[in-house]
Amino acid sequence: MQSRRLPPIPPGPTGRLPTINHINDVNEPFPTRDALQAATKSHSQGNFTISARKLPISKAGAIDHLTEKIGIPMPEMIFGDNIVSILHRPSKWYFEFNTPDALDAVDKTDKHMLKVAYARDWESTREGTTQNIKEVVKPYDWSYSTTYAGTVGVAGQQQPQQQQQYDGPSSSEAASSPIVPQFLPTDKKIPVELLKRRDPILFFDEVVLYESELDDNGISMYSAKVRVHQQRMLILCRLFMRLDNVVVRLRDTRIYVDFETDEVMREYTAKEAKFDDVKRKLAMSGRLPDDITVVLRNPNELDPLLDVVQHQTEALCLK
């Protein structure tokens, strides 16, 4: 089917469009419905409608609103109205990746807090000072290593969206709501070989949700890519976090849809390795220093060098 611009998927229980950005008059806190629709590309295939929305970086007022709502400082670049979503039209079930929920899944304690390479030496000479700082400043994971794996719901229902994240051995929320179809663990695997075929791409987009340079100590970026073929589609939503001289992380959520069976699969894979171990592997492969610097910015090349620390595959059928 031909791609076309359609109104964005109703992404909430009331059909209201959740937005935090403002792109018109400086006194207008949120984009108009027309502005949202103009920024949204949609494509219908089988029983599904796939949408991607891209708008500019959120402005100060919107960032302040999100900071207050979530309770942690925001990264430097927030694309608060960007979204990638799929809607199963017969059942009105939807799945989406959105910025507020992704940031809300960042750890708000010091349980997973990382330190830059030079912080240990600094703290060792200022133990009293750093303890006082910790008592005043609310701790949070400033690397923005979200465990977010998407939001599910049924369009038009008067119930909260269900933000899904992986922060432990259990990742199924099947018991949390008897109304919204839920993912359940499965032994099935996403058919990678079918996705490798050179089938025509009917719809493609790439959307960044947020990005931080971690105070010039690396990068943390959360983004989504979607591609649609005649019989199937794939969304890859990826957290790429590199804290220089400390750690490299990838957290991938893949959503696979079979348009013939209406089956949806979700695969979550978390990988990481020590920064020095990654550099050592690159050096042993014969890469020159300048080339190593380039590779450290490329998550696709870093992927095979990292260790799997968590993996889960789930599925649901909407027929």
Coordinates of C-alpha atoms in Angstrom, one line a residue:
M1 CA 0.0 0.0 0.0
Q2 CA 1.1 3.6 -0.6
S3 CA 2.5 5.6 2.3
R4 CA 0.4 8.7 3.1
R5 CA 0.1 11.3 5.8
L6 CA -2.6 10.5 8.3
P7 CA -3.7 11.9 11.7
P8 CA -1.4 10.5 14.4
I9 CA -2.5 7.4 16.3
P10 CA -4.6 8.2 19.4
P11 CA -1.8 7.4 21.8
G12 CA -3.7 7.6 25.1
P13 CA -6.8 6.2 26.8
T14 CA -8.8 9.4 26.0
G15 CA -7.5 9.9 22.5
R16 CA -5.8 13.1 23.7
L17 CA -2.4 13.8 22.1
P18 CA 0.2 14.0 24.8
T19 CA 2.7 16.7 23.9
I20 CA 5.3 18.7 25.8
N21 CA 6.8 20.8 23.1
H22 CA 5.9 24.2 21.7
I23 CA 6.8 25.1 18.1
N24 CA 4.7 28.2 17.2
D25 CA 4.2 31.3 19.2
V26 CA 6.5 31.6 22.3
N27 CA 3.4 31.8 24.5
E28 CA 1.9 28.7 23.1
P29 CA 2.8 25.8 25.4
F30 CA 2.0 22.9 23.1
P31 CA 1.8 22.3 19.4
T32 CA -1.6 22.5 17.7
R33 CA -3.3 19.4 16.4
D34 CA -2.6 20.5 12.9
A35 CA 1.2 20.9 13.7
L36 CA 1.3 17.4 15.1
Q37 CA -0.5 15.9 12.1
A38 CA 1.8 17.8 9.7
A39 CA 4.9 16.3 11.5
T40 CA 3.4 12.7 11.5
K41 CA 4.0 10.2 8.7
S42 CA 1.8 7.1 8.7
H43 CA 1.5 4.0 6.6
S44 CA -1.2 1.3 6.7
Q45 CA -0.3 -2.3 6.0
G46 CA -2.6 -5.3 6.8
N47 CA -4.6 -4.5 9.9
F48 CA -1.9 -2.1 11.3
T49 CA -1.2 1.6 10.9
I50 CA 2.4 2.6 11.6
S51 CA 3.2 6.2 12.5
A52 CA 6.4 8.2 13.1
R53 CA 6.4 11.8 14.3
K54 CA 9.4 14.1 14.3
L55 CA 9.4 17.6 15.8
P56 CA 12.2 20.0 16.9
I57 CA 14.0 19.9 20.2
S58 CA 11.7 20.8 23.1
K59 CA 11.9 24.3 24.5
A60 CA 12.5 25.5 28.1
G61 CA 8.9 25.5 29.3
A62 CA 8.2 22.0 28.0
I63 CA 11.5 20.8 29.6
D64 CA 10.6 22.3 32.9
H65 CA 7.2 20.7 32.8
L66 CA 8.7 17.3 32.1
T67 CA 11.4 17.8 34.8
E68 CA 8.7 18.5 37.4
K69 CA 6.6 15.5 36.2
I70 CA 9.4 12.9 36.2
G71 CA 11.5 14.3 39.0
I72 CA 15.0 14.2 37.6
P73 CA 17.0 16.7 35.5
M74 CA 16.5 16.3 31.7
P75 CA 19.2 15.5 29.1
E76 CA 20.5 18.4 27.0
M77 CA 18.4 17.4 23.9
I78 CA 14.8 16.2 24.3
F79 CA 12.5 15.6 21.4
G80 CA 9.5 15.5 23.6
D81 CA 6.8 15.1 20.9
N82 CA 8.6 12.5 18.8
I83 CA 7.0 9.1 18.7
V84 CA 7.0 5.8 16.8
S85 CA 3.8 3.8 17.2
I86 CA 1.7 1.0 15.7
L87 CA -2.0 0.6 15.9
H88 CA -3.9 -2.6 15.3
R89 CA -7.1 -1.1 13.9
P90 CA -9.6 -4.0 14.5
S91 CA -8.8 -4.2 18.3
K92 CA -7.5 -0.6 18.8
W93 CA -4.5 -2.1 20.5
Y94 CA -1.4 0.1 20.2
F95 CA 2.2 0.0 21.0
E96 CA 4.5 3.1 21.0
F97 CA 7.9 4.5 21.9
N98 CA 7.6 8.0 23.4
T99 CA 10.0 10.3 25.1
P100 CA 8.3 11.0 28.5
D101 CA 7.8 7.3 29.2
A102 CA 11.4 6.5 28.1
L103 CA 12.8 9.1 30.5
D104 CA 10.4 8.1 33.3
A105 CA 12.1 4.6 33.2
V106 CA 15.5 6.1 34.1
D107 CA 16.5 5.0 37.6
K108 CA 15.7 7.7 40.1
T109 CA 18.0 6.4 42.8
D110 CA 21.7 6.0 43.2
K111 CA 21.4 2.2 42.7
H112 CA 22.8 2.2 39.2
M113 CA 24.7 5.5 39.3
L114 CA 27.9 5.6 37.3
K115 CA 31.0 7.7 38.0
V116 CA 33.3 9.2 35.5
A117 CA 36.9 7.9 35.5
Y118 CA 38.3 10.8 37.5
A119 CA 35.5 10.9 40.1
R120 CA 37.0 8.3 42.4
D121 CA 40.2 10.3 43.0
W122 CA 38.2 13.5 43.4
E123 CA 35.9 12.0 46.0
S124 CA 38.8 10.4 48.0
T125 CA 40.1 13.8 48.9
R126 CA 36.7 15.3 49.6
E127 CA 34.8 12.6 51.4
G128 CA 32.9 15.0 53.7
T129 CA 32.0 17.4 50.9
T130 CA 30.6 14.7 48.6
Q131 CA 28.5 13.2 51.3
N132 CA 26.9 16.6 51.9
I133 CA 26.2 16.9 48.2
K134 CA 24.5 13.5 48.1
E135 CA 22.3 14.6 51.0
V136 CA 21.1 17.7 49.1
V137 CA 21.0 16.6 45.5
K138 CA 18.5 13.9 44.6
P139 CA 20.4 11.0 43.1
Y140 CA 19.5 9.6 39.7
D141 CA 21.1 7.7 36.8
W142 CA 22.7 10.6 35.0
S143 CA 23.7 8.3 32.2
Y144 CA 20.0 8.1 31.3
S145 CA 20.3 4.3 30.8
T146 CA 16.6 3.7 30.5
T147 CA 15.0 0.3 30.9
Y148 CA 12.0 1.4 28.8
A149 CA 10.7 -1.2 26.4
G150 CA 7.6 0.6 25.1
T151 CA 4.1 1.6 26.1
V152 CA 1.0 -0.5 25.3
G153 CA -2.7 0.3 25.5
V154 CA -6.1 0.3 23.8
A155 CA -7.0 3.6 22.1
G156 CA -10.0 5.3 23.6
Q157 CA -10.1 3.3 26.9
Q158 CA -10.4 5.1 30.2
Q159 CA -7.3 3.5 31.7
P160 CA -3.6 4.5 32.1
Q161 CA -1.2 3.6 29.4
Q162 CA 1.1 0.8 30.5
Q163 CA 4.7 1.7 30.4
Q164 CA 6.8 -1.5 30.1
Q165 CA 10.4 -1.7 31.2
Y166 CA 13.0 -4.3 32.0
D167 CA 14.6 -3.9 35.4
G168 CA 14.8 -7.4 36.7
P169 CA 14.3 -11.1 35.8
S170 CA 10.6 -10.7 35.2
S171 CA 9.4 -8.7 32.2
S172 CA 5.8 -9.8 31.6
E173 CA 3.0 -7.5 32.8
A174 CA 0.3 -10.0 31.7
A175 CA -1.4 -9.9 35.1
S176 CA -1.4 -6.1 35.3
S177 CA -4.5 -5.6 33.2
P178 CA -7.1 -8.1 31.9
I179 CA -8.3 -5.6 29.3
V180 CA -5.1 -4.6 27.3
P181 CA -3.6 -7.5 25.3
Q182 CA -0.2 -8.3 26.9
F183 CA 3.0 -9.8 25.8
L184 CA 3.8 -13.2 27.2
P185 CA 7.2 -15.0 27.3
T186 CA 7.9 -17.2 24.2
D187 CA 10.5 -19.5 22.9
K188 CA 9.9 -18.1 19.4
K189 CA 12.6 -16.0 17.8
I190 CA 12.3 -13.0 15.4
P191 CA 12.8 -14.4 11.9
V192 CA 16.1 -12.6 11.1
E193 CA 16.6 -14.4 7.8
L194 CA 13.2 -13.1 6.5
L195 CA 14.2 -9.5 7.5
K196 CA 17.5 -9.9 5.7
R197 CA 15.7 -10.5 2.4
R198 CA 15.8 -7.7 -0.1
D199 CA 12.1 -7.1 -0.1
P200 CA 10.9 -3.6 -1.0
I201 CA 10.7 -1.1 1.9
L202 CA 7.3 0.5 1.9
F203 CA 7.9 2.8 4.8
F204 CA 11.0 3.8 6.7
D205 CA 11.8 6.4 9.4
E206 CA 14.3 7.1 12.1
V207 CA 13.3 9.1 15.2
V208 CA 15.5 10.4 18.1
L209 CA 13.8 10.7 21.5
Y210 CA 16.6 12.1 23.6
E211 CA 20.4 12.6 23.6
S212 CA 23.0 13.7 26.1
E213 CA 26.7 14.2 25.9
L214 CA 27.0 13.3 29.6
D215 CA 28.9 16.6 30.4
D216 CA 31.4 15.8 27.6
N217 CA 32.1 12.4 29.1
G218 CA 30.5 10.3 26.3
I219 CA 27.0 9.9 24.9
S220 CA 23.6 8.6 25.8
M221 CA 21.0 8.4 23.0
Y222 CA 17.7 6.8 22.7
S223 CA 16.3 6.4 19.2
A224 CA 14.0 4.3 17.1
K225 CA 14.1 3.0 13.5
V226 CA 11.1 1.5 11.7
R227 CA 10.9 -0.2 8.4
V228 CA 7.8 -1.8 6.8
H229 CA 7.7 -4.5 4.1
Q230 CA 4.7 -6.1 2.5
Q231 CA 4.4 -9.1 4.9
R232 CA 6.3 -7.9 8.0
M233 CA 7.8 -5.0 9.8
L234 CA 10.5 -4.2 12.4
I235 CA 11.0 -1.4 14.9
L236 CA 14.4 -1.2 16.6
C237 CA 14.5 1.1 19.6
R238 CA 18.0 1.5 21.0
L239 CA 19.7 3.0 23.9
F240 CA 23.4 3.7 23.1
M241 CA 25.3 4.8 26.1
R242 CA 29.1 5.2 26.2
L243 CA 30.7 6.7 29.4
D244 CA 34.3 7.2 28.4
N245 CA 36.8 5.2 30.4
V246 CA 34.0 3.4 32.3
V247 CA 31.4 1.4 30.3
V248 CA 29.6 0.9 26.9
R249 CA 26.0 -0.1 26.9
L250 CA 23.3 -1.1 24.3
R251 CA 19.7 -1.8 25.2
D252 CA 17.7 -2.9 22.2
T253 CA 14.0 -3.4 22.0
R254 CA 12.9 -5.0 18.7
I255 CA 9.2 -5.1 17.7
Y256 CA 8.4 -7.5 14.9
V257 CA 4.9 -7.7 13.3
D258 CA 3.7 -10.4 10.9
F259 CA 0.9 -8.8 8.8
E260 CA -0.5 -12.2 7.8
T261 CA -1.0 -13.6 11.3
D262 CA -1.3 -10.3 13.3
E263 CA 1.4 -11.7 15.7
V264 CA 3.6 -9.1 17.4
M265 CA 6.9 -10.1 19.0
R266 CA 9.0 -8.1 21.3
E267 CA 12.7 -8.9 21.9
Y268 CA 14.7 -7.1 24.6
T269 CA 18.5 -7.4 24.7
A270 CA 20.8 -5.6 27.1
K271 CA 24.5 -5.6 26.4
E272 CA 27.5 -4.0 28.0
A273 CA 31.2 -4.1 28.6
K274 CA 33.9 -2.2 30.3
F275 CA 35.2 0.7 28.2
D276 CA 38.9 -0.5 28.4
D277 CA 37.9 -4.0 27.4
V278 CA 36.2 -2.7 24.2
K279 CA 39.2 -0.5 23.3
R280 CA 41.5 -3.5 23.9
K281 CA 39.4 -5.7 21.5
L282 CA 39.5 -3.0 18.9
A283 CA 43.3 -2.5 19.2
M284 CA 43.8 -6.3 19.0
S285 CA 41.8 -6.4 15.8
G286 CA 44.4 -4.2 14.2
R287 CA 42.6 -0.9 14.1
L288 CA 44.5 2.3 14.3
P289 CA 43.9 4.9 17.2
D290 CA 41.9 7.3 14.9
D291 CA 39.8 4.4 13.7
I292 CA 39.1 3.2 17.2
T293 CA 37.8 6.7 18.1
V294 CA 35.4 6.5 15.1
V295 CA 34.2 3.0 16.0
L296 CA 33.5 4.1 19.6
R297 CA 30.8 6.4 18.2
N298 CA 29.2 3.6 16.1
P299 CA 26.8 1.3 18.1
N300 CA 26.5 -1.1 15.2
E301 CA 30.2 -1.8 15.2
L302 CA 30.3 -2.0 19.0
D303 CA 27.4 -4.4 19.3
P304 CA 29.4 -7.7 18.7
L305 CA 32.1 -6.6 21.2
L306 CA 29.6 -6.4 24.1
D307 CA 28.4 -9.1 26.5
V308 CA 24.7 -10.0 26.8
V309 CA 23.5 -9.3 30.3
Q310 CA 19.8 -9.7 29.7
H311 CA 17.6 -11.2 27.0
Q312 CA 13.9 -11.7 26.8
T313 CA 11.5 -12.5 24.0
E314 CA 7.7 -12.1 24.2
A315 CA 4.8 -12.4 21.8
L316 CA 1.1 -11.8 21.5
C317 CA -1.5 -12.5 18.8
L318 CA -4.2 -10.0 18.0
K319 CA -6.4 -12.2 15.9

